[in-house]
PDB file of C-alpha atoms in Angstrom:
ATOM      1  CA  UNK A   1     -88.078 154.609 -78.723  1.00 95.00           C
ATOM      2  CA  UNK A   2     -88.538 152.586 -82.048  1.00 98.00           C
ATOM      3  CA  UNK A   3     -87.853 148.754 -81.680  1.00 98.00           C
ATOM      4  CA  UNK A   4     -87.272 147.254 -85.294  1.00 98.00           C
ATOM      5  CA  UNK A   5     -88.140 143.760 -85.348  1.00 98.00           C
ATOM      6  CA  UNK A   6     -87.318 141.250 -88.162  1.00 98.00           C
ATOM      7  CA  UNK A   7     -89.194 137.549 -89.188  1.00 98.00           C
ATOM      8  CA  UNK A   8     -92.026 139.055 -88.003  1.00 97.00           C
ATOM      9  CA  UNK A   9     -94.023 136.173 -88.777  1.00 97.00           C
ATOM     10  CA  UNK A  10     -92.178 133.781 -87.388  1.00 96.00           C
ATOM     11  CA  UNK A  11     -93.127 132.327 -83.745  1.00 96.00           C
ATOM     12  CA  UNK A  12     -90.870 134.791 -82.250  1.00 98.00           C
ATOM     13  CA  UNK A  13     -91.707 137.686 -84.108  1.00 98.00           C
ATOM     14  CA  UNK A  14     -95.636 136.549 -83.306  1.00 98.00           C
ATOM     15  CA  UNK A  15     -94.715 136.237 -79.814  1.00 97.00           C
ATOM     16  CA  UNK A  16     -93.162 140.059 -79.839  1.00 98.00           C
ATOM     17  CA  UNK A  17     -96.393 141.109 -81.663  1.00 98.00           C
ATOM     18  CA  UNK A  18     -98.493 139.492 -78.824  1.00 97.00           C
ATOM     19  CA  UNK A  19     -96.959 140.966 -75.971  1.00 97.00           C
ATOM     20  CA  UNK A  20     -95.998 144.533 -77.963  1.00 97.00           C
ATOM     21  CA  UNK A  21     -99.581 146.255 -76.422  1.00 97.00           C
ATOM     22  CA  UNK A  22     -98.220 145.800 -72.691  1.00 97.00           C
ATOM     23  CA  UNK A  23     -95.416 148.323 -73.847  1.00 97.00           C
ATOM     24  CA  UNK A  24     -96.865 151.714 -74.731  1.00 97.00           C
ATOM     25  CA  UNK A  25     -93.345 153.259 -74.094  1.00 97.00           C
ATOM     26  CA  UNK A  26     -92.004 151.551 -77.454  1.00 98.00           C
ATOM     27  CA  UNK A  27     -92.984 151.816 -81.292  1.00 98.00           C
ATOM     28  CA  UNK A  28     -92.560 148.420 -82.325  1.00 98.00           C
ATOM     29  CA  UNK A  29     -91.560 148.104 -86.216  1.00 98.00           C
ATOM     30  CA  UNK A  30     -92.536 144.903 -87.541  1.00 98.00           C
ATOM     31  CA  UNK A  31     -91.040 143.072 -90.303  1.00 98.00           C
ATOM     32  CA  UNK A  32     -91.548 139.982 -92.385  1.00 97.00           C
ATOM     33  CA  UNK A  33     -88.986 138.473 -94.670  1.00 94.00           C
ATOM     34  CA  UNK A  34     -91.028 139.819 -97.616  1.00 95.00           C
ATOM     35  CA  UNK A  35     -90.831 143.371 -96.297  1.00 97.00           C
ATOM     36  CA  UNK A  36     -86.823 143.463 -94.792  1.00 98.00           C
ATOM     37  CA  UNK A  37     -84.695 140.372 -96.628  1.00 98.00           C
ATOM     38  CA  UNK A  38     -82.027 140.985 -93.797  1.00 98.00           C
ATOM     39  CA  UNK A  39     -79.561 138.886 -96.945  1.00 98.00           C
ATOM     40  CA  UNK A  40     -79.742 142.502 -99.074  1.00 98.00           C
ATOM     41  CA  UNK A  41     -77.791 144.864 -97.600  1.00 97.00           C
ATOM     42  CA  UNK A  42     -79.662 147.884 -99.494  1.00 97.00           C
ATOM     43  CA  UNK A  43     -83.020 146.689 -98.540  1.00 98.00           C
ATOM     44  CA  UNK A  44     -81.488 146.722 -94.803  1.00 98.00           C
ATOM     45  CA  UNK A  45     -80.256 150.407 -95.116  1.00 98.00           C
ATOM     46  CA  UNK A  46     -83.574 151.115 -97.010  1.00 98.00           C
ATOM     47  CA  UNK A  47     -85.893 150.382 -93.728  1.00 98.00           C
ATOM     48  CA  UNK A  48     -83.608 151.585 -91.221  1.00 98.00           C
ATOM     49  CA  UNK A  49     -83.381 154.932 -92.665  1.00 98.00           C
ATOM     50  CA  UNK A  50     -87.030 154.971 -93.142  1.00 98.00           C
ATOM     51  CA  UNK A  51     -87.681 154.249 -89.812  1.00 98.00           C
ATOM     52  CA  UNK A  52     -84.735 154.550 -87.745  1.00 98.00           C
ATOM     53  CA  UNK A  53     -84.829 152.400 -85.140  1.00 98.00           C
ATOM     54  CA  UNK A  54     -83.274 152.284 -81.874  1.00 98.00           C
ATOM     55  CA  UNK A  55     -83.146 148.715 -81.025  1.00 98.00           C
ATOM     56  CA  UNK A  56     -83.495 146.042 -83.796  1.00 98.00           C
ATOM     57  CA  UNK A  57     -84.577 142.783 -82.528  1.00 98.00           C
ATOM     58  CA  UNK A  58     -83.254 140.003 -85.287  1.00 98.00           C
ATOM     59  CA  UNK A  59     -85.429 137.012 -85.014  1.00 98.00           C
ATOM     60  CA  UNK A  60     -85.188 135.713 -88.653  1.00 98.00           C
ATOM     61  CA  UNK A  61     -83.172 133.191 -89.305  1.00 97.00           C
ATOM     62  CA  UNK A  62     -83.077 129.899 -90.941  1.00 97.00           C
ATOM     63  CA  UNK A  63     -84.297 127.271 -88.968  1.00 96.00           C
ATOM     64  CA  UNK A  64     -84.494 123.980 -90.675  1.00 95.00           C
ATOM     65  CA  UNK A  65     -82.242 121.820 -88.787  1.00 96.00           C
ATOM     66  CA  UNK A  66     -81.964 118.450 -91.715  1.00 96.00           C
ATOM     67  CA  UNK A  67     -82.230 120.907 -94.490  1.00 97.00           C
ATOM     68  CA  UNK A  68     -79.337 122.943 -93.882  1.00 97.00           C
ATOM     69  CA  UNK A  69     -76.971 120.147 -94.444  1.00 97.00           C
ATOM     70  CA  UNK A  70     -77.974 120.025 -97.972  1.00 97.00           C
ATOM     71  CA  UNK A  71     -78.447 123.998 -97.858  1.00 97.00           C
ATOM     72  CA  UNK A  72     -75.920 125.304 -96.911  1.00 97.00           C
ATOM     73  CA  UNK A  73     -75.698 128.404 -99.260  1.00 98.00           C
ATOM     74  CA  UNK A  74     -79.351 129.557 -97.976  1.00 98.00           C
ATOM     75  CA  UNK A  75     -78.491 129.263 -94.509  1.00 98.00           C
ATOM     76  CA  UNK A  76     -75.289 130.737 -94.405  1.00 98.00           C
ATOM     77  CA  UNK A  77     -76.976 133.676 -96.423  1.00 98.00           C
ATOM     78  CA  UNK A  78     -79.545 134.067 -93.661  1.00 98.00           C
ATOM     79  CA  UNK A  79     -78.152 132.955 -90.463  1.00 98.00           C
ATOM     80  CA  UNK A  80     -74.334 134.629 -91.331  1.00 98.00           C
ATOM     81  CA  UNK A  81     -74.433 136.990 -93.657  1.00 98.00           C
ATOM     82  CA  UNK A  82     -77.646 138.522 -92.651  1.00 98.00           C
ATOM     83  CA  UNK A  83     -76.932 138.564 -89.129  1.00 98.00           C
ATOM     84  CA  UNK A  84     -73.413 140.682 -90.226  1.00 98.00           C
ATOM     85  CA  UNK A  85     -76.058 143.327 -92.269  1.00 98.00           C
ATOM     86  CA  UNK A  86     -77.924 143.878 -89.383  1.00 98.00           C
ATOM     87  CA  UNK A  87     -75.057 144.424 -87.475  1.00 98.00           C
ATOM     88  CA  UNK A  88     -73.361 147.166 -90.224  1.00 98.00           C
ATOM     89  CA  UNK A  89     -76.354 149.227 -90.296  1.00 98.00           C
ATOM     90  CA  UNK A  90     -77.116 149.027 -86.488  1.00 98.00           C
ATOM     91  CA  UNK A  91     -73.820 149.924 -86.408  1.00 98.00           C
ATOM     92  CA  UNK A  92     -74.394 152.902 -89.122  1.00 97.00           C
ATOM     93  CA  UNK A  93     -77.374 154.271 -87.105  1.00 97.00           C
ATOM     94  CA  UNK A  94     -75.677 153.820 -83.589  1.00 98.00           C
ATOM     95  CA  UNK A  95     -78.567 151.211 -83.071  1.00 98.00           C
ATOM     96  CA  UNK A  96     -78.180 148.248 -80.656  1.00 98.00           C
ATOM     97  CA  UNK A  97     -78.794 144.448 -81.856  1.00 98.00           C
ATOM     98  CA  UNK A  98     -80.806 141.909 -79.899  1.00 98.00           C
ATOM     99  CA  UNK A  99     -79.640 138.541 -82.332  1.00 98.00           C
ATOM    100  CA  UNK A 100     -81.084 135.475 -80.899  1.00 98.00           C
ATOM    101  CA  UNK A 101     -78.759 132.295 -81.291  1.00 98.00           C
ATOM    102  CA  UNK A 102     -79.149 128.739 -80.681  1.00 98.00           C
ATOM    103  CA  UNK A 103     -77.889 125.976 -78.394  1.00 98.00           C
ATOM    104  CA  UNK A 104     -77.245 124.143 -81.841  1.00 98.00           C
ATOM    105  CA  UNK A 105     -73.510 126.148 -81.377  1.00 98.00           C
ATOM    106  CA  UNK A 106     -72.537 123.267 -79.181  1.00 98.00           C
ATOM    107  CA  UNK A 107     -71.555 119.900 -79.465  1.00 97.00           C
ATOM    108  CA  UNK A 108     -74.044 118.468 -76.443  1.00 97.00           C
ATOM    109  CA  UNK A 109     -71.042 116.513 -74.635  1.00 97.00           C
ATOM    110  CA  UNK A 110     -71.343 118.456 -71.622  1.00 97.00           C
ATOM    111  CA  UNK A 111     -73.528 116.547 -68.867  1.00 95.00           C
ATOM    112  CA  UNK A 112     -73.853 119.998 -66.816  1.00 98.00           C
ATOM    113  CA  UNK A 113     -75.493 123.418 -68.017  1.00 98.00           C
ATOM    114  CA  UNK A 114     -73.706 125.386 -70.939  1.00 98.00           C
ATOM    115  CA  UNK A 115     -72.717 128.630 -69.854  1.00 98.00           C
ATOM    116  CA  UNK A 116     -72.063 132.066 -71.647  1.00 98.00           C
ATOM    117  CA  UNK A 117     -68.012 130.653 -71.851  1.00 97.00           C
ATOM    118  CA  UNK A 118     -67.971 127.542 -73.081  1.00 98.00           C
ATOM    119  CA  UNK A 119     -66.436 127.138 -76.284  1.00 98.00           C
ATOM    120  CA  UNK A 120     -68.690 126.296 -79.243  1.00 98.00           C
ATOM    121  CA  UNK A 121     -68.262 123.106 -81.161  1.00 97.00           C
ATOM    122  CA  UNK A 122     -71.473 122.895 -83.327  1.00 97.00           C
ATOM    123  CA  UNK A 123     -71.468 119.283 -85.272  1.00 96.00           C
ATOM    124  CA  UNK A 124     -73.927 120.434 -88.475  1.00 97.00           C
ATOM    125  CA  UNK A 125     -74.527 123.031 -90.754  1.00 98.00           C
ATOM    126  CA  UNK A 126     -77.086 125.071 -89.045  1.00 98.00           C
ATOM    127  CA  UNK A 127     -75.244 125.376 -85.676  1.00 98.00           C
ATOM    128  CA  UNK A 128     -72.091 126.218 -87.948  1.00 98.00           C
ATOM    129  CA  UNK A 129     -74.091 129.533 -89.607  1.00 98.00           C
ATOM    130  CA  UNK A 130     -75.652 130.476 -86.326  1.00 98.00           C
ATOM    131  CA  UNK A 131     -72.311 130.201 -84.640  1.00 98.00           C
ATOM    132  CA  UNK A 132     -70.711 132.287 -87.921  1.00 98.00           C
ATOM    133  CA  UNK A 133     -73.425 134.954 -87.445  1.00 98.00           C
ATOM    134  CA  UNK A 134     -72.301 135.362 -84.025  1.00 98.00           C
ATOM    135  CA  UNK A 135     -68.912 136.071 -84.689  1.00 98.00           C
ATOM    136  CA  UNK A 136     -69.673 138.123 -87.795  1.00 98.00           C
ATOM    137  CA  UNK A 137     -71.649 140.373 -85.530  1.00 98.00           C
ATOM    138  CA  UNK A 138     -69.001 140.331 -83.166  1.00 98.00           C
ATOM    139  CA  UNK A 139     -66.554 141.534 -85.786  1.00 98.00           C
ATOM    140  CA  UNK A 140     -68.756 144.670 -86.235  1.00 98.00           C
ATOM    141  CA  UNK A 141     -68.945 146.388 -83.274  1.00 97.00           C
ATOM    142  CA  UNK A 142     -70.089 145.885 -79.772  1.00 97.00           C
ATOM    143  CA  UNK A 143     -73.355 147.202 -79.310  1.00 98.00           C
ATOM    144  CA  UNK A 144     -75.329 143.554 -79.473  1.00 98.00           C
ATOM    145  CA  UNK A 145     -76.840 140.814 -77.281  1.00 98.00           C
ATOM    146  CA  UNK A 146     -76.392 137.682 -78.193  1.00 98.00           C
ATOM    147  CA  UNK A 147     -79.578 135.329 -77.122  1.00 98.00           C
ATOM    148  CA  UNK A 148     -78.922 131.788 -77.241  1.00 98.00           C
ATOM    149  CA  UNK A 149     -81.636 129.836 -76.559  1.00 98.00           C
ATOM    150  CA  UNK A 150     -83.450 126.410 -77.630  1.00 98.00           C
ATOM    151  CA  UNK A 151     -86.448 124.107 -78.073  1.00 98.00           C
ATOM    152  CA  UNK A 152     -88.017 127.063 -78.476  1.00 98.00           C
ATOM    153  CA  UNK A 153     -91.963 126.736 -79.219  1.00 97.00           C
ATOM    154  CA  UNK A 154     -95.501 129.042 -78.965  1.00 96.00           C
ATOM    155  CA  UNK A 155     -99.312 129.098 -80.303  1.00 95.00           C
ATOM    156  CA  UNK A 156     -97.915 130.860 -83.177  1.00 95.00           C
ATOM    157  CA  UNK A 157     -95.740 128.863 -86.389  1.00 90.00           C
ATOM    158  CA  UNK A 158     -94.539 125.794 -86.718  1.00 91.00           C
ATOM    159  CA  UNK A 159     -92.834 123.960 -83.754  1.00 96.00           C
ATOM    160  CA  UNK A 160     -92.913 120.697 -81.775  1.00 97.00           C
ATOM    161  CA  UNK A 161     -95.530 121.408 -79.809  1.00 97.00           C
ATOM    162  CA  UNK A 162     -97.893 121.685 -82.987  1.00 96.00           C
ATOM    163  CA  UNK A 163     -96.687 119.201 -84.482  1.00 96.00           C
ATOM    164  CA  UNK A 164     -97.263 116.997 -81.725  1.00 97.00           C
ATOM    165  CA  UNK A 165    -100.532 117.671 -81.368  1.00 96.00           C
ATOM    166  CA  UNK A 166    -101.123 117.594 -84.925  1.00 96.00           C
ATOM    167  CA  UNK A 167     -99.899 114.013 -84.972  1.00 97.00           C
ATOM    168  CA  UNK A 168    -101.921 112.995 -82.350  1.00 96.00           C
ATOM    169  CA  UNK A 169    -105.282 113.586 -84.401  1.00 96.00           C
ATOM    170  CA  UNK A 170    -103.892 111.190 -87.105  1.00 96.00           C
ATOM    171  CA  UNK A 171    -101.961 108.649 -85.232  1.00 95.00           C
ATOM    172  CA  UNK A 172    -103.297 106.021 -82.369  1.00 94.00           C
ATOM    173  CA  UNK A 173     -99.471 106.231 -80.808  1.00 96.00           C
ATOM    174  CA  UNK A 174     -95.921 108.340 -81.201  1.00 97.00           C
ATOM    175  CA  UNK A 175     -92.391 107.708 -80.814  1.00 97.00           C
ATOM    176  CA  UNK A 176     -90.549 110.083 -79.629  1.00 97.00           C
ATOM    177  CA  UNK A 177     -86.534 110.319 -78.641  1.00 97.00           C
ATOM    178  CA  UNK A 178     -86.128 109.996 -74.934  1.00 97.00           C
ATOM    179  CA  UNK A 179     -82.209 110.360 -74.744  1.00 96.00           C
ATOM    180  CA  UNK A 180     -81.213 114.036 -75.747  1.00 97.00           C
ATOM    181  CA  UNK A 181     -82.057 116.652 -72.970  1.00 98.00           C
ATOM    182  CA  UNK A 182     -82.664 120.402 -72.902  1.00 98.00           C
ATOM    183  CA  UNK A 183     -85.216 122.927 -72.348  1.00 98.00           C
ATOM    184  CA  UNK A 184     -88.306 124.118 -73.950  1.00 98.00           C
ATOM    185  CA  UNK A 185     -88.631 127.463 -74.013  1.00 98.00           C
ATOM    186  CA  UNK A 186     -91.768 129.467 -74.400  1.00 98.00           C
ATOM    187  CA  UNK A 187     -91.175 132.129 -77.066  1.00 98.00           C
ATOM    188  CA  UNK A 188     -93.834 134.660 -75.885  1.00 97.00           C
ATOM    189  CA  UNK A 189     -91.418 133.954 -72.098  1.00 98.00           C
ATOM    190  CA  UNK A 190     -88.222 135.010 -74.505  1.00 98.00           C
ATOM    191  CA  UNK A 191     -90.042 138.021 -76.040  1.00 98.00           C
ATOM    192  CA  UNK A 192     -90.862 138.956 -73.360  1.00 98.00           C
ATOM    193  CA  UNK A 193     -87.110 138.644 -71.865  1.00 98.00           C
ATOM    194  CA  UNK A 194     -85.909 140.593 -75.087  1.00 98.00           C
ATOM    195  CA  UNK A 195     -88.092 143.623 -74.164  1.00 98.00           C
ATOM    196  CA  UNK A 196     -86.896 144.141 -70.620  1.00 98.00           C
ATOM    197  CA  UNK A 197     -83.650 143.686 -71.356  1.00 98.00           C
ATOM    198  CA  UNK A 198     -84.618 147.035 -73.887  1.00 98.00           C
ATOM    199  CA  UNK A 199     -86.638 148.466 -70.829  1.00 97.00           C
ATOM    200  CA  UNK A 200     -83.281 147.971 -68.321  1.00 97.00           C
ATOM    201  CA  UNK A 201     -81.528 150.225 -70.549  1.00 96.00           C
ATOM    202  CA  UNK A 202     -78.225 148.761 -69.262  1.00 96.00           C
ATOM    203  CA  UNK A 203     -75.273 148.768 -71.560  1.00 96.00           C
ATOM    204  CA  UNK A 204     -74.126 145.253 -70.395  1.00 98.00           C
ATOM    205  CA  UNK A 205     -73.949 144.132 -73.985  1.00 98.00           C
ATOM    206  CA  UNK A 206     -72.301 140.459 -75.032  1.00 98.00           C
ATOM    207  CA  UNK A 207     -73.325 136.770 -75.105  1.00 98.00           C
ATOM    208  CA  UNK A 208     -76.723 135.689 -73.095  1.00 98.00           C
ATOM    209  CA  UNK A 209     -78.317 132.444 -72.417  1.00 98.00           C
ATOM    210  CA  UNK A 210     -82.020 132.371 -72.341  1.00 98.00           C
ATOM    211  CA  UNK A 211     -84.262 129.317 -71.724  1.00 98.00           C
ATOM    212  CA  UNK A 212     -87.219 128.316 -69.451  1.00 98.00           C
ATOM    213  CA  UNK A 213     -85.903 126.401 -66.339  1.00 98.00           C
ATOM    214  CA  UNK A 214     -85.702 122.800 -65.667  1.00 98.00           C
ATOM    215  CA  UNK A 215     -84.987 120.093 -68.033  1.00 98.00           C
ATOM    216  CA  UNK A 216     -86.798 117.398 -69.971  1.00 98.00           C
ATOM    217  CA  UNK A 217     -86.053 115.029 -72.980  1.00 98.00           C
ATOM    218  CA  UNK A 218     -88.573 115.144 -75.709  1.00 98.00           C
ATOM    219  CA  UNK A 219     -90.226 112.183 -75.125  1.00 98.00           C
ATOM    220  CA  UNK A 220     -91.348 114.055 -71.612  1.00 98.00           C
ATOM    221  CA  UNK A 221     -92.037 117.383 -73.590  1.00 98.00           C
ATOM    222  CA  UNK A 222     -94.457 115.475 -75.791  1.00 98.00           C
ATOM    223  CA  UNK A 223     -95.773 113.560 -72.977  1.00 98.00           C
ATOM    224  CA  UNK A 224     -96.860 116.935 -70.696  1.00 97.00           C
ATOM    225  CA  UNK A 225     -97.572 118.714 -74.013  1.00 97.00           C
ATOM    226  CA  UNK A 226    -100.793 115.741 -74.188  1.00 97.00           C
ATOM    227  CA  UNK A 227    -101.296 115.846 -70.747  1.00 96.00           C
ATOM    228  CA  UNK A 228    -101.729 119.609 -70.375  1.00 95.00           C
ATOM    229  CA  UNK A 229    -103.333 119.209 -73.915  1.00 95.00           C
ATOM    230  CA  UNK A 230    -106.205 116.453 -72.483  1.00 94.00           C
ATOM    231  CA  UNK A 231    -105.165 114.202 -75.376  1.00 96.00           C
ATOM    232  CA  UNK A 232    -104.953 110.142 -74.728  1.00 96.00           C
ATOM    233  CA  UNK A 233    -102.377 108.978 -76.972  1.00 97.00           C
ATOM    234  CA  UNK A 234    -100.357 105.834 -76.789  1.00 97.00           C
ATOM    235  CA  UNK A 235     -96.724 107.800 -76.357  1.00 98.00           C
ATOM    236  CA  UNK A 236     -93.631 105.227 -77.043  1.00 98.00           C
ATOM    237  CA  UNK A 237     -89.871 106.649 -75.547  1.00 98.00           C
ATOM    238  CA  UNK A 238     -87.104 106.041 -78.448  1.00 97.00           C
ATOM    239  CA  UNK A 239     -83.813 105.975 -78.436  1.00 97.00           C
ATOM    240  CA  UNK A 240     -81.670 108.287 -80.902  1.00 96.00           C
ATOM    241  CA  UNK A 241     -80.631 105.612 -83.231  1.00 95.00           C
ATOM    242  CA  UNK A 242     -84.191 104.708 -83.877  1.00 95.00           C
ATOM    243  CA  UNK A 243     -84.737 107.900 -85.658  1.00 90.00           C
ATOM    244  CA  UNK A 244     -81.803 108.674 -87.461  1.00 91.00           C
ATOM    245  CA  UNK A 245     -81.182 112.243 -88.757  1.00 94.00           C
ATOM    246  CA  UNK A 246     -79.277 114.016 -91.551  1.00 95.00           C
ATOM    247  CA  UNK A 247     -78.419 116.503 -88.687  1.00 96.00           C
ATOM    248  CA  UNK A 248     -76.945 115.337 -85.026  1.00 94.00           C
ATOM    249  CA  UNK A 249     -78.745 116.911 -82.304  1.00 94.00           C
ATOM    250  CA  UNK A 250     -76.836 118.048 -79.244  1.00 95.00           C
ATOM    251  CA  UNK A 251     -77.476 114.994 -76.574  1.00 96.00           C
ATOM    252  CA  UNK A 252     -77.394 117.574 -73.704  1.00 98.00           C
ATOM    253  CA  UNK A 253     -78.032 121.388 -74.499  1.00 96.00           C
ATOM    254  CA  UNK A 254     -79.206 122.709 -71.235  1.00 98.00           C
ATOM    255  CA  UNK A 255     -78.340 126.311 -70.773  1.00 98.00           C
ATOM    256  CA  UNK A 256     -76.949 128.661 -67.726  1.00 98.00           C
ATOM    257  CA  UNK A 257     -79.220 131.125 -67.427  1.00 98.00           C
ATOM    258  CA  UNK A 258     -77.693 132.745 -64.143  1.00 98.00           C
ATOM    259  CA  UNK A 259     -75.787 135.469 -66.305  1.00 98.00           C
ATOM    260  CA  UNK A 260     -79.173 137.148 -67.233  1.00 98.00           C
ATOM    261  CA  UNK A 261     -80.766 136.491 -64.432  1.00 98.00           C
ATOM    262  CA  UNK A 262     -77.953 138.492 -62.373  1.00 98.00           C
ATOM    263  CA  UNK A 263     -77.323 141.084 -64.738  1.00 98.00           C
ATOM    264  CA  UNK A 264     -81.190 141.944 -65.900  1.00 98.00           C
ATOM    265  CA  UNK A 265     -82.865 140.540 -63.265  1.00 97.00           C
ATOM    266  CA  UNK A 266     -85.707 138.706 -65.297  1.00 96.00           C
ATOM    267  CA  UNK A 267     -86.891 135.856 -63.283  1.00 96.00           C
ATOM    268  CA  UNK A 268     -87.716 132.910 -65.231  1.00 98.00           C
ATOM    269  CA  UNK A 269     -90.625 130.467 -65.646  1.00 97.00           C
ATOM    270  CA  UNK A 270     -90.351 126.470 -64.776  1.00 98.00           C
ATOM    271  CA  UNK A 271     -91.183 124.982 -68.541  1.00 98.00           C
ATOM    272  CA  UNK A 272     -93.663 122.890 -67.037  1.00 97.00           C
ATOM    273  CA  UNK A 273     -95.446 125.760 -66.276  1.00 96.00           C
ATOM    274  CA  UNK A 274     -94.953 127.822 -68.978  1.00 97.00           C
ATOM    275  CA  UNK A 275     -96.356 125.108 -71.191  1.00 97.00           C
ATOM    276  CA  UNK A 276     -99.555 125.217 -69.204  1.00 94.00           C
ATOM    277  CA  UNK A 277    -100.276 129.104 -69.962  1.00 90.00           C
ATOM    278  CA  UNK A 278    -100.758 127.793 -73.687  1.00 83.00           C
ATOM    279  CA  UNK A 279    -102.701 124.826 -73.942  1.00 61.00           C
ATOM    280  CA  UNK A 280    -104.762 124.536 -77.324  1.00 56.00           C
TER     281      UNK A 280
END
């Protein structure tokens, strides 16, 4: 069974590489950007029929929140049109897609958990593509599993948690926005998600939700990220309109996660904890 994975240096596709030795069962194919540019279609057909993979596992995609508002060409060509190649050769070589989304598709005006049917209203740029990939792979054929997930983080690339810490060795104190809530999720947690939904061999294909459980606002991500960390820092809570944005984040993104939980059965780790199996 050949898993095809794309980005793969990106936290994600570091994470997959991590965990890929507790599968023996699987050839795992990985990717960079350099070696697979998911926006050419020929380079796409190129690797697949070089390698022909059963399961592709798209985890490139373009990332930068404030950037993509000024551009918008480069993510669209990543997070839209690259998503709908994957999807056309899968689709060619009767290969399924694991395509991991965002909970930048909604608009955050929901005070309970988003769930697999609520209707996407992103408010920027990069939701927009992500969302667009989603229904351009839609549009293809039905073979695909739609991850969404968020605040996603790991040891590996760049992320909050990094950064965080990275501040904290040149700064005496932080602010840090303590009125938008979600979830951090561990990505080596979501790889590791990914591949059992590959090892179920179910045919339940569609829209998932995928996050660590619980919920937080950054300001208490950073603050257990330095306490699980050791670091003394002098940590200051924000409000949103302190530290304005080109991009609006969602105020609530919180995600469902009973869907994959019922139809996979993966059980799922408390954040809190999961952010203790990686402390730097």
């Amino acid at each position: 069974m050949v898993i095809l994975v794309t980005g793969a240096n990106g936290q994600l596709g570091q994470s997959l590489q991590s965990i890929s030795g507790r599968f023996p069962e699987f050839n795992f194919v990985f990717c960079s950007s350099h070696e697979l540019d998911i926006t050419n279609l020929d380079n796409c057909k190129e690797i697949f029929l070089k390698h022909k993979p059963d399961y592709c596992i798209n985890t490139a995609a373009y990332t930068a929140v404030d950037k993509a508002e000024t551009e918008l060409e480069k993510a669209f060509l990543i997070n839209t049109i690259g998503a709908k190649n994957l999807a056309e050769i899968c689709n060619m070589h009767q290969a399924t897609l694991l395509h991991i989304s965002t909970d930048f598709v909604f608009d955050g005006n929901k005070s309970t958990p988003y769930n697999e049917e609520d209707i996407p209203s992103p408010t920027g740029v990069y939701g927009q593509t992500k969302l667009d990939g989603e229904k351009a792979i839609q549009s293809v054929f039905e073979n695909y599993y739609i991850i969404r997930t968020s605040w996603v983080y790991s040891q590996f690339g760049n992320n909050f948690m990094k950064t965080m810490l990275r501040l904290a060795t040149e700064r005496d104190s932080l602010s840090v926005v303590n009125d938008q809530t979600g979830t951090p999720t561990n990505a080596v947690d979501l790889a590791n998600a990914l591949v059992l939904i590959i090892k179920s061999k179910k045919e339940d294909y569609g829209i998932y939700n995928y996050s660590n459980e619980g919920q937080c606002s950054w300001y208490d991500f950073a603050k257990k990220i330095f306490e699980v960390n050791n670091v003394k820092i002098n940590l200051i809570p924000i409000p949103t309109t302190s530290f304005p944005t080109p991009a609006k984040r969602p105020k609530y993104s919180v995600l469902d996660k009973s869907k994959i939980k019922r139809v996979f059965g993966i059980q799922i780790n408390n954040w809190e904890d999961s952010l203790k199996k990686i402390a730097i």
